Amino acid sequence: MTDDELTARLRRTLAHRAESVEADPDLDDLAARAVETDGTRPARTRPRRIPALAAAVLAAGSIAWVGYAVLDATPQEGAFNPGQPLYCSGIQTMTPASAAEALRDRGYEVQWQYHPGPGEPAIREQPAADAVIVDVTIVDDGATALVLAEDFNAGDPLHERLARGETQCDSAPDDD
Amino acid sequence: MAPQPEPASTKGLLGDGWPDGFVDFYRRHFEAATRVAGALVGRSDIAQEITQDAFVALARRWHDVDRPYGYLRRCIVNAAHNHQTRRRRHRVLIASQRPETVDPPEVAEIDRLLDGLKPRRQAALVLRFLEDLDYDEIAEILDCRPATARSLVHRGLSDLRRRMS
């Protein structure tokens, strides 16, 4: 392909890309955006709703507390599963502070939304320092949430598994 | 001429409201500016947000800016750069969130390859081949020397060619 052919194709692609954008110069939208950003920073992400079902399932077990670190990016297949970005990351079983640091290193935005249980809307900004990341779930707007456990029952099979340091990574097939 | 609707209130944000002349400028240039943003980020929703933020920034500096469209374009390129940098870190995650495209095959390949370019190279290509800017203008927006702007365009094209093969 010659340079002229490449640039012609690039021009067509850029024009196509630009024309597929919807542009509605609505001043009310702009005013709302001005309010939202205050002109100095990106718009704040609205708090996400925690799925009642996920909270109920966890609370029905021996986990006394559950909390969520909502990640702004969403893997479709579960972040900790083979082939997914947090597979073998070691984040499962980490404390919230370590997990947040590891996630931020990977470019995630982490915000804690902490719920004591289903039907109880209390939110704390930070989970207990000795909480443990036990699982990941998808919240109702498609974001990924890390599930924390605090002070969970020592007899819980999950507790035993985590105490042994086992993760999904341990049963993964070897790479070629 | 049909009466124009009253501008939305911005009292408390921008003094007494939108600055004089800004609303007309906004209506005349929003579509073109959004298209530049769209060519940079490839998503309509993000392009709208980036463009709105750029106009808000422009409104706040309306009386200090000599060339409003140049300032606007620079805001858009910088915001797109920031978005792409974040997105690159999330590439594996958001790839499946992007709506399936129905682009013609001849543009689909380059459209996909554009997303893989370094943001400044991609911006240089958009400014050169969508906006038809010369290297001096590109250099001003990207805050570099004209020779660097030329190099960014050249390298962007080389990247595309290499990835296509």
PDB file of N, CA and C in Angstrom, chain A residues 6, chain B residues 113-114 116-122 125 151-165:
ATOM      1  N   LEU A   6      -2.589   4.795   2.022  1.00  0.00           N
ATOM      2  CA  LEU A   6      -2.756   4.684   3.477  1.00  0.00           C
ATOM      3  C   LEU A   6      -3.422   5.940   4.045  1.00  0.00           C
TER       4      LEU A   6
ATOM      5  N   LEU B 113      -7.052  -0.235  14.728  1.00  0.00           N
ATOM      6  CA  LEU B 113      -5.619   0.027  14.919  1.00  0.00           C
ATOM      7  C   LEU B 113      -5.367   1.401  15.539  1.00  0.00           C
ATOM      8  N   LEU B 114      -6.230   2.357  15.230  1.00  0.00           N
ATOM      9  CA  LEU B 114      -6.073   3.702  15.808  1.00  0.00           C
ATOM     10  C   LEU B 114      -6.094   3.651  17.325  1.00  0.00           C
ATOM     11  N   GLY B 116      -4.947   1.504  19.167  1.00  0.00           N
ATOM     12  CA  GLY B 116      -3.722   0.948  19.726  1.00  0.00           C
ATOM     13  C   GLY B 116      -2.524   1.876  19.633  1.00  0.00           C
ATOM     14  N   LEU B 117      -2.696   3.022  18.977  1.00  0.00           N
ATOM     15  CA  LEU B 117      -1.569   3.942  18.839  1.00  0.00           C
ATOM     16  C   LEU B 117      -1.314   4.693  20.128  1.00  0.00           C
ATOM     17  N   LYS B 118      -0.095   5.176  20.284  1.00  0.00           N
ATOM     18  CA  LYS B 118       0.185   6.062  21.410  1.00  0.00           C
ATOM     19  C   LYS B 118      -0.670   7.317  21.244  1.00  0.00           C
ATOM     20  N   PRO B 119      -1.208   7.835  22.368  1.00  0.00           N
ATOM     21  CA  PRO B 119      -2.169   8.936  22.266  1.00  0.00           C
ATOM     22  C   PRO B 119      -1.673  10.141  21.477  1.00  0.00           C
ATOM     23  N   ARG B 120      -0.427  10.537  21.649  1.00  0.00           N
ATOM     24  CA  ARG B 120       0.047  11.733  20.933  1.00  0.00           C
ATOM     25  C   ARG B 120       0.174  11.466  19.434  1.00  0.00           C
ATOM     26  N   ARG B 121       0.548  10.248  19.078  1.00  0.00           N
ATOM     27  CA  ARG B 121       0.624   9.916  17.653  1.00  0.00           C
ATOM     28  C   ARG B 121      -0.794   9.897  17.062  1.00  0.00           C
ATOM     29  N   GLN B 122      -1.703   9.327  17.830  1.00  0.00           N
ATOM     30  CA  GLN B 122      -3.077   9.279  17.335  1.00  0.00           C
ATOM     31  C   GLN B 122      -3.633  10.696  17.189  1.00  0.00           C
ATOM     32  N   LEU B 125      -2.334  12.359  14.107  1.00  0.00           N
ATOM     33  CA  LEU B 125      -2.988  11.876  12.882  1.00  0.00           C
ATOM     34  C   LEU B 125      -4.372  12.502  12.722  1.00  0.00           C
ATOM     35  N   SER B 151       7.138  14.447  13.100  1.00  0.00           N
ATOM     36  CA  SER B 151       7.613  13.111  13.471  1.00  0.00           C
ATOM     37  C   SER B 151       6.479  12.271  14.049  1.00  0.00           C
ATOM     38  N   LEU B 152       5.613  12.891  14.845  1.00  0.00           N
ATOM     39  CA  LEU B 152       4.492  12.149  15.427  1.00  0.00           C
ATOM     40  C   LEU B 152       3.562  11.629  14.335  1.00  0.00           C
ATOM     41  N   VAL B 153       3.309  12.461  13.345  1.00  0.00           N
ATOM     42  CA  VAL B 153       2.464  12.027  12.230  1.00  0.00           C
ATOM     43  C   VAL B 153       3.135  10.875  11.482  1.00  0.00           C
ATOM     44  N   HIS B 154       4.416  11.054  11.208  1.00  0.00           N
ATOM     45  CA  HIS B 154       5.150  10.031  10.461  1.00  0.00           C
ATOM     46  C   HIS B 154       5.153   8.710  11.225  1.00  0.00           C
ATOM     47  N   ARG B 155       5.434   8.796  12.515  1.00  0.00           N
ATOM     48  CA  ARG B 155       5.483   7.566  13.312  1.00  0.00           C
ATOM     49  C   ARG B 155       4.110   6.931  13.453  1.00  0.00           C
ATOM     50  N   GLY B 156       3.083   7.765  13.561  1.00  0.00           N
ATOM     51  CA  GLY B 156       1.720   7.227  13.625  1.00  0.00           C
ATOM     52  C   GLY B 156       1.387   6.443  12.371  1.00  0.00           C
ATOM     53  N   LEU B 157       1.745   7.006  11.221  1.00  0.00           N
ATOM     54  CA  LEU B 157       1.491   6.306   9.959  1.00  0.00           C
ATOM     55  C   LEU B 157       2.313   5.011   9.879  1.00  0.00           C
ATOM     56  N   SER B 158       3.552   5.089  10.345  1.00  0.00           N
ATOM     57  CA  SER B 158       4.405   3.887  10.318  1.00  0.00           C
ATOM     58  C   SER B 158       3.825   2.794  11.209  1.00  0.00           C
ATOM     59  N   ASP B 159       3.319   3.213  12.373  1.00  0.00           N
ATOM     60  CA  ASP B 159       2.693   2.239  13.283  1.00  0.00           C
ATOM     61  C   ASP B 159       1.508   1.559  12.600  1.00  0.00           C
ATOM     62  N   LEU B 160       0.689   2.379  11.954  1.00  0.00           N
ATOM     63  CA  LEU B 160      -0.485   1.809  11.281  1.00  0.00           C
ATOM     64  C   LEU B 160      -0.054   0.814  10.208  1.00  0.00           C
ATOM     65  N   ARG B 161       0.912   1.228   9.426  1.00  0.00           N
ATOM     66  CA  ARG B 161       1.360   0.370   8.319  1.00  0.00           C
ATOM     67  C   ARG B 161       1.925  -0.952   8.867  1.00  0.00           C
ATOM     68  N   ARG B 162       2.739  -0.845   9.915  1.00  0.00           N
ATOM     69  CA  ARG B 162       3.340  -2.058  10.472  1.00  0.00           C
ATOM     70  C   ARG B 162       2.269  -2.991  11.042  1.00  0.00           C
ATOM     71  N   ARG B 163       1.298  -2.415  11.719  1.00  0.00           N
ATOM     72  CA  ARG B 163       0.269  -3.260  12.332  1.00  0.00           C
ATOM     73  C   ARG B 163      -0.658  -3.864  11.285  1.00  0.00           C
ATOM     74  N   MET B 164      -0.825  -3.158  10.186  1.00  0.00           N
ATOM     75  CA  MET B 164      -1.667  -3.704   9.132  1.00  0.00           C
ATOM     76  C   MET B 164      -1.010  -4.914   8.489  1.00  0.00           C
ATOM     77  N   SER B 165       0.303  -4.899   8.455  1.00  0.00           N
ATOM     78  CA  SER B 165       0.974  -6.019   7.800  1.00  0.00           C
ATOM     79  C   SER B 165       1.213  -7.135   8.815  1.00  0.00           C
TER      80      SER B 165
END
